[in-house]
mmCIF file of C-alpha atoms in Angstrom:
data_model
loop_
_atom_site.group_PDB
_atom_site.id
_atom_site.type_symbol
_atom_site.label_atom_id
_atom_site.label_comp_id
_atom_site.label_asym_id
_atom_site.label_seq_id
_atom_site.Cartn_x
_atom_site.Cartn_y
_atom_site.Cartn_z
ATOM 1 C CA UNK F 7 79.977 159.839 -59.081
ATOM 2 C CA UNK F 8 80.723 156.566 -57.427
ATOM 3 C CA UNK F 9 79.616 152.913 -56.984
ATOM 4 C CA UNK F 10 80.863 151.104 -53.854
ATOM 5 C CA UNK F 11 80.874 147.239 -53.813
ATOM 6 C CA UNK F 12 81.987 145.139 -51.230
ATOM 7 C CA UNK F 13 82.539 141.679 -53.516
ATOM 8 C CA UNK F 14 81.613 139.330 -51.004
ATOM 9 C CA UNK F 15 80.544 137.234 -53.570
ATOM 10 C CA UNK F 16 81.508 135.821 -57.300
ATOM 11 C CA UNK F 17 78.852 137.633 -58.732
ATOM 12 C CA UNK F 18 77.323 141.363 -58.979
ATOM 13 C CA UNK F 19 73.882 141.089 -57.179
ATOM 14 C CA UNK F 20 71.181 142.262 -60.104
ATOM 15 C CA UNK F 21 70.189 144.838 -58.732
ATOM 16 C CA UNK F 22 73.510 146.758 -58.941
ATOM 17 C CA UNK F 23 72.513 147.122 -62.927
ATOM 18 C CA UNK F 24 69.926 150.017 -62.150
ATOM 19 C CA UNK F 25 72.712 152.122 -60.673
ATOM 20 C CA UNK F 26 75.560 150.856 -63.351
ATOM 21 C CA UNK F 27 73.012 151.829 -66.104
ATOM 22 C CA UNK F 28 72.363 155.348 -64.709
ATOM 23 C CA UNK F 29 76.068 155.258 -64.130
ATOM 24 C CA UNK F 30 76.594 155.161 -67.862
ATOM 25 C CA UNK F 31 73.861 157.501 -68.854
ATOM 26 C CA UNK F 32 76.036 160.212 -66.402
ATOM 27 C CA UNK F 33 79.047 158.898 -68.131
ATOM 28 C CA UNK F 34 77.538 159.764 -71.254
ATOM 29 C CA UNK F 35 76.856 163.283 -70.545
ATOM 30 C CA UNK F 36 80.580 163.550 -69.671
ATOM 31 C CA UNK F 37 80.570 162.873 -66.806
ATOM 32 C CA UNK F 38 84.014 160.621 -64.587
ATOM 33 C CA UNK F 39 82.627 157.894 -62.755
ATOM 34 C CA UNK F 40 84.383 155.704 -59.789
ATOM 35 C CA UNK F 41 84.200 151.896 -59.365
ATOM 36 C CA UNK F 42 84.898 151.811 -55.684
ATOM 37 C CA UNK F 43 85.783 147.920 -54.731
ATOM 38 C CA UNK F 44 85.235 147.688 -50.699
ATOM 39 C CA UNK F 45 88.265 145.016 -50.492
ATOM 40 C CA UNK F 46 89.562 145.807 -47.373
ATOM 41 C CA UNK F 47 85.980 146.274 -45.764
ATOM 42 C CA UNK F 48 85.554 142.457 -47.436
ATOM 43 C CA UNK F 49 87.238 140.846 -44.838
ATOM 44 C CA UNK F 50 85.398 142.398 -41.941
ATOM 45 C CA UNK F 51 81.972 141.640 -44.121
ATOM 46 C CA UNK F 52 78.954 143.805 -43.855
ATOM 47 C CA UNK F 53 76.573 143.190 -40.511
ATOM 48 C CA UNK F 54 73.883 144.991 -41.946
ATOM 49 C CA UNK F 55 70.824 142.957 -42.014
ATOM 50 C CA UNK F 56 72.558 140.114 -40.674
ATOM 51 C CA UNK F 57 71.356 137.811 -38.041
ATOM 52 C CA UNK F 58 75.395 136.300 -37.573
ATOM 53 C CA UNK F 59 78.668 137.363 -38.458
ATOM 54 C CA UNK F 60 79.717 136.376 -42.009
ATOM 55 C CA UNK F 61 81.758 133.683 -42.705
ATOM 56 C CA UNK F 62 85.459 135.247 -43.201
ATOM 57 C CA UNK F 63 86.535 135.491 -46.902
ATOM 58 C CA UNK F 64 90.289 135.146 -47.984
ATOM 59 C CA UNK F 65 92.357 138.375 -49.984
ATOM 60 C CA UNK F 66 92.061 135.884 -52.859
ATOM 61 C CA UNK F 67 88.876 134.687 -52.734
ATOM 62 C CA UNK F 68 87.839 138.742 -52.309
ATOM 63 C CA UNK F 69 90.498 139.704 -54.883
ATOM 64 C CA UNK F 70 88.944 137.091 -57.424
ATOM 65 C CA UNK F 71 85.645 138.338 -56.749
ATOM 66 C CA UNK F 72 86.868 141.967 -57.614
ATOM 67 C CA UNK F 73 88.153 140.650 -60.771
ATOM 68 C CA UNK F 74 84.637 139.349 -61.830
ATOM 69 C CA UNK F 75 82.451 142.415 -60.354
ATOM 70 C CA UNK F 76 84.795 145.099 -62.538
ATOM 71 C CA UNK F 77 84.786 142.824 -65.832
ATOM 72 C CA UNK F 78 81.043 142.512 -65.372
ATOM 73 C CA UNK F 79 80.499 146.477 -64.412
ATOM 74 C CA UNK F 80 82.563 147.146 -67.574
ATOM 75 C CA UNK F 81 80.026 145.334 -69.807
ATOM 76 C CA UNK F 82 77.585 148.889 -68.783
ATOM 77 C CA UNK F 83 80.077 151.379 -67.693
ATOM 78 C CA UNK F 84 82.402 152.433 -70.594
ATOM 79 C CA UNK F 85 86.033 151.773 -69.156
ATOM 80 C CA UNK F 86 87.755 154.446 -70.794
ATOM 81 C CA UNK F 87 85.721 156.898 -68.315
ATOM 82 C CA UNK F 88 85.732 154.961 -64.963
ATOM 83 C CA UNK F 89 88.397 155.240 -62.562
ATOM 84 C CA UNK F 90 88.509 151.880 -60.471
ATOM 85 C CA UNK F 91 89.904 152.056 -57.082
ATOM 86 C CA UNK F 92 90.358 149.818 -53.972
ATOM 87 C CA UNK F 93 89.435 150.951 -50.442
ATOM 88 C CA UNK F 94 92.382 148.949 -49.105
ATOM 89 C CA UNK F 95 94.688 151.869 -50.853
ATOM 90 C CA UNK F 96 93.576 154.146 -47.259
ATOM 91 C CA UNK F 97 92.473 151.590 -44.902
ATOM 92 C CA UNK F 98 95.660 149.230 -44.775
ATOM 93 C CA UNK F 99 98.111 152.571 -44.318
ATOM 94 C CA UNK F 100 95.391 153.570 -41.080
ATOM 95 C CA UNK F 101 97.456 150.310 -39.137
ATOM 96 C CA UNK F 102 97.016 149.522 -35.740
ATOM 97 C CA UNK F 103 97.363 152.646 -34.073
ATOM 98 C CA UNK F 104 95.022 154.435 -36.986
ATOM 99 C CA UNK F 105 92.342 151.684 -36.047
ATOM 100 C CA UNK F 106 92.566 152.771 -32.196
ATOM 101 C CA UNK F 107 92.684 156.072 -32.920
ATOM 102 C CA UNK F 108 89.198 155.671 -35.462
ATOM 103 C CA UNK F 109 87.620 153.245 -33.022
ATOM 104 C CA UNK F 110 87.804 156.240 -29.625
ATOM 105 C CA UNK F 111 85.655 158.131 -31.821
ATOM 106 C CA UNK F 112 82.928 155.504 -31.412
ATOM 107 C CA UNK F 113 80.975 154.401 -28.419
ATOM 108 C CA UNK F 114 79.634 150.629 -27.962
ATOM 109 C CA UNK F 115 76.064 152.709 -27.272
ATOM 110 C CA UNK F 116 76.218 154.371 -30.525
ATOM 111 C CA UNK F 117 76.694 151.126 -32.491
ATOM 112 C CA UNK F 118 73.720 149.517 -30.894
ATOM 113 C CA UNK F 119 71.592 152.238 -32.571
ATOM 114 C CA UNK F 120 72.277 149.982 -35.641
ATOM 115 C CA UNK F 121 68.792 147.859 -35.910
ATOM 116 C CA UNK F 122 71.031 144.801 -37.127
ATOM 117 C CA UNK F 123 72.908 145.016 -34.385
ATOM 118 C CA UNK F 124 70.083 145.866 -31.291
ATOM 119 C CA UNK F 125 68.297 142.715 -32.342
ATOM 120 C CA UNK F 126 71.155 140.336 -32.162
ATOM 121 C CA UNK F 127 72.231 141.889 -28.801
ATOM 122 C CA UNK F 128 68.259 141.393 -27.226
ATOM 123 C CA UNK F 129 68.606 137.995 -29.024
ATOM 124 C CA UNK F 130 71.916 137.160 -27.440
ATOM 125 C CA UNK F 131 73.160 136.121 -30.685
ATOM 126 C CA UNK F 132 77.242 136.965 -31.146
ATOM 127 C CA UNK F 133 78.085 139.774 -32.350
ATOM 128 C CA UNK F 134 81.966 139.679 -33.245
ATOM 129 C CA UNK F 135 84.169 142.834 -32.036
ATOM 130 C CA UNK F 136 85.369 142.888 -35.977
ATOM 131 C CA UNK F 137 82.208 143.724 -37.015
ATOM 132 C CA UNK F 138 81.940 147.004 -35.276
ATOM 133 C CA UNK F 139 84.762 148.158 -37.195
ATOM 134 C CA UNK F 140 83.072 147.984 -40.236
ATOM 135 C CA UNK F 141 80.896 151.242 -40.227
ATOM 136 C CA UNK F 142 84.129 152.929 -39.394
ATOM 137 C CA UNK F 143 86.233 151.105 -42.096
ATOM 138 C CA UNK F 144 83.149 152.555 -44.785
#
């Protein structure tokens, strides 16, 4: 059972503790649950439901933000039964050439089936070429 968060910002949203409380109740029955921090997928930042591309965070600013979203997920989840892991540890090996490779999978027509992403195009509002990469990177 996992949990993905993207920390984006310094704080868990709120609404993350429904899902960290029924995380623990599963950890309670036994079962092994996974704290999956979306660092590497930080730095592209999620377009979904955005009307412009996110402001670019640093690896510290999203590495400090990690630090605060697993100390506060640990105040729910019992730490002796969740495995925390970082989605850097198989997106940074993909490199370059693992990026290309991904990205040839994936048509420019296929990502505009995205609603956030039709509406900025009719708009004419940017839409960076980084940002594509994130529903691949997930």
């Amino acid at each position: 059972i996992k949990l993905g968060l993207d920390p984006t910002a310094p704080d868990i949203h709120i609404g993350h503790t429904v899902v960290l409380n029924k995380m623990r109740q599963l950890q309670d029955l036994g079962h092994q649950v996974i704290f999956l921090i979306g660092d590497f997928t930080s730095l592209i930042g999620d377009p979904s439901g955005r009307n412009a591309t996110r402001p670019p965070l640093t690896k510290e600013q999203i590495q400090a933000n990690a630090e605060t979203y697993y100390a506060q997920a640990k105040l729910v989840l019992d730490p002796s039964r969740t495995e925390i892991r970082y989605n850097s540890e198989w997106s940074e090996p993909l490199g370059a050439a693992g990026m290309i490779q991904l990205a040839a999978k994936y048509t420019v027509a296929r990502m505009l089936e995205r609603d956030d992403f039709t509406k900025r195009f009719q708009s004419q509002t940017p839409i960076s070429v980084h940002e594509f990469l994130y529903p691949l990177m997930q």
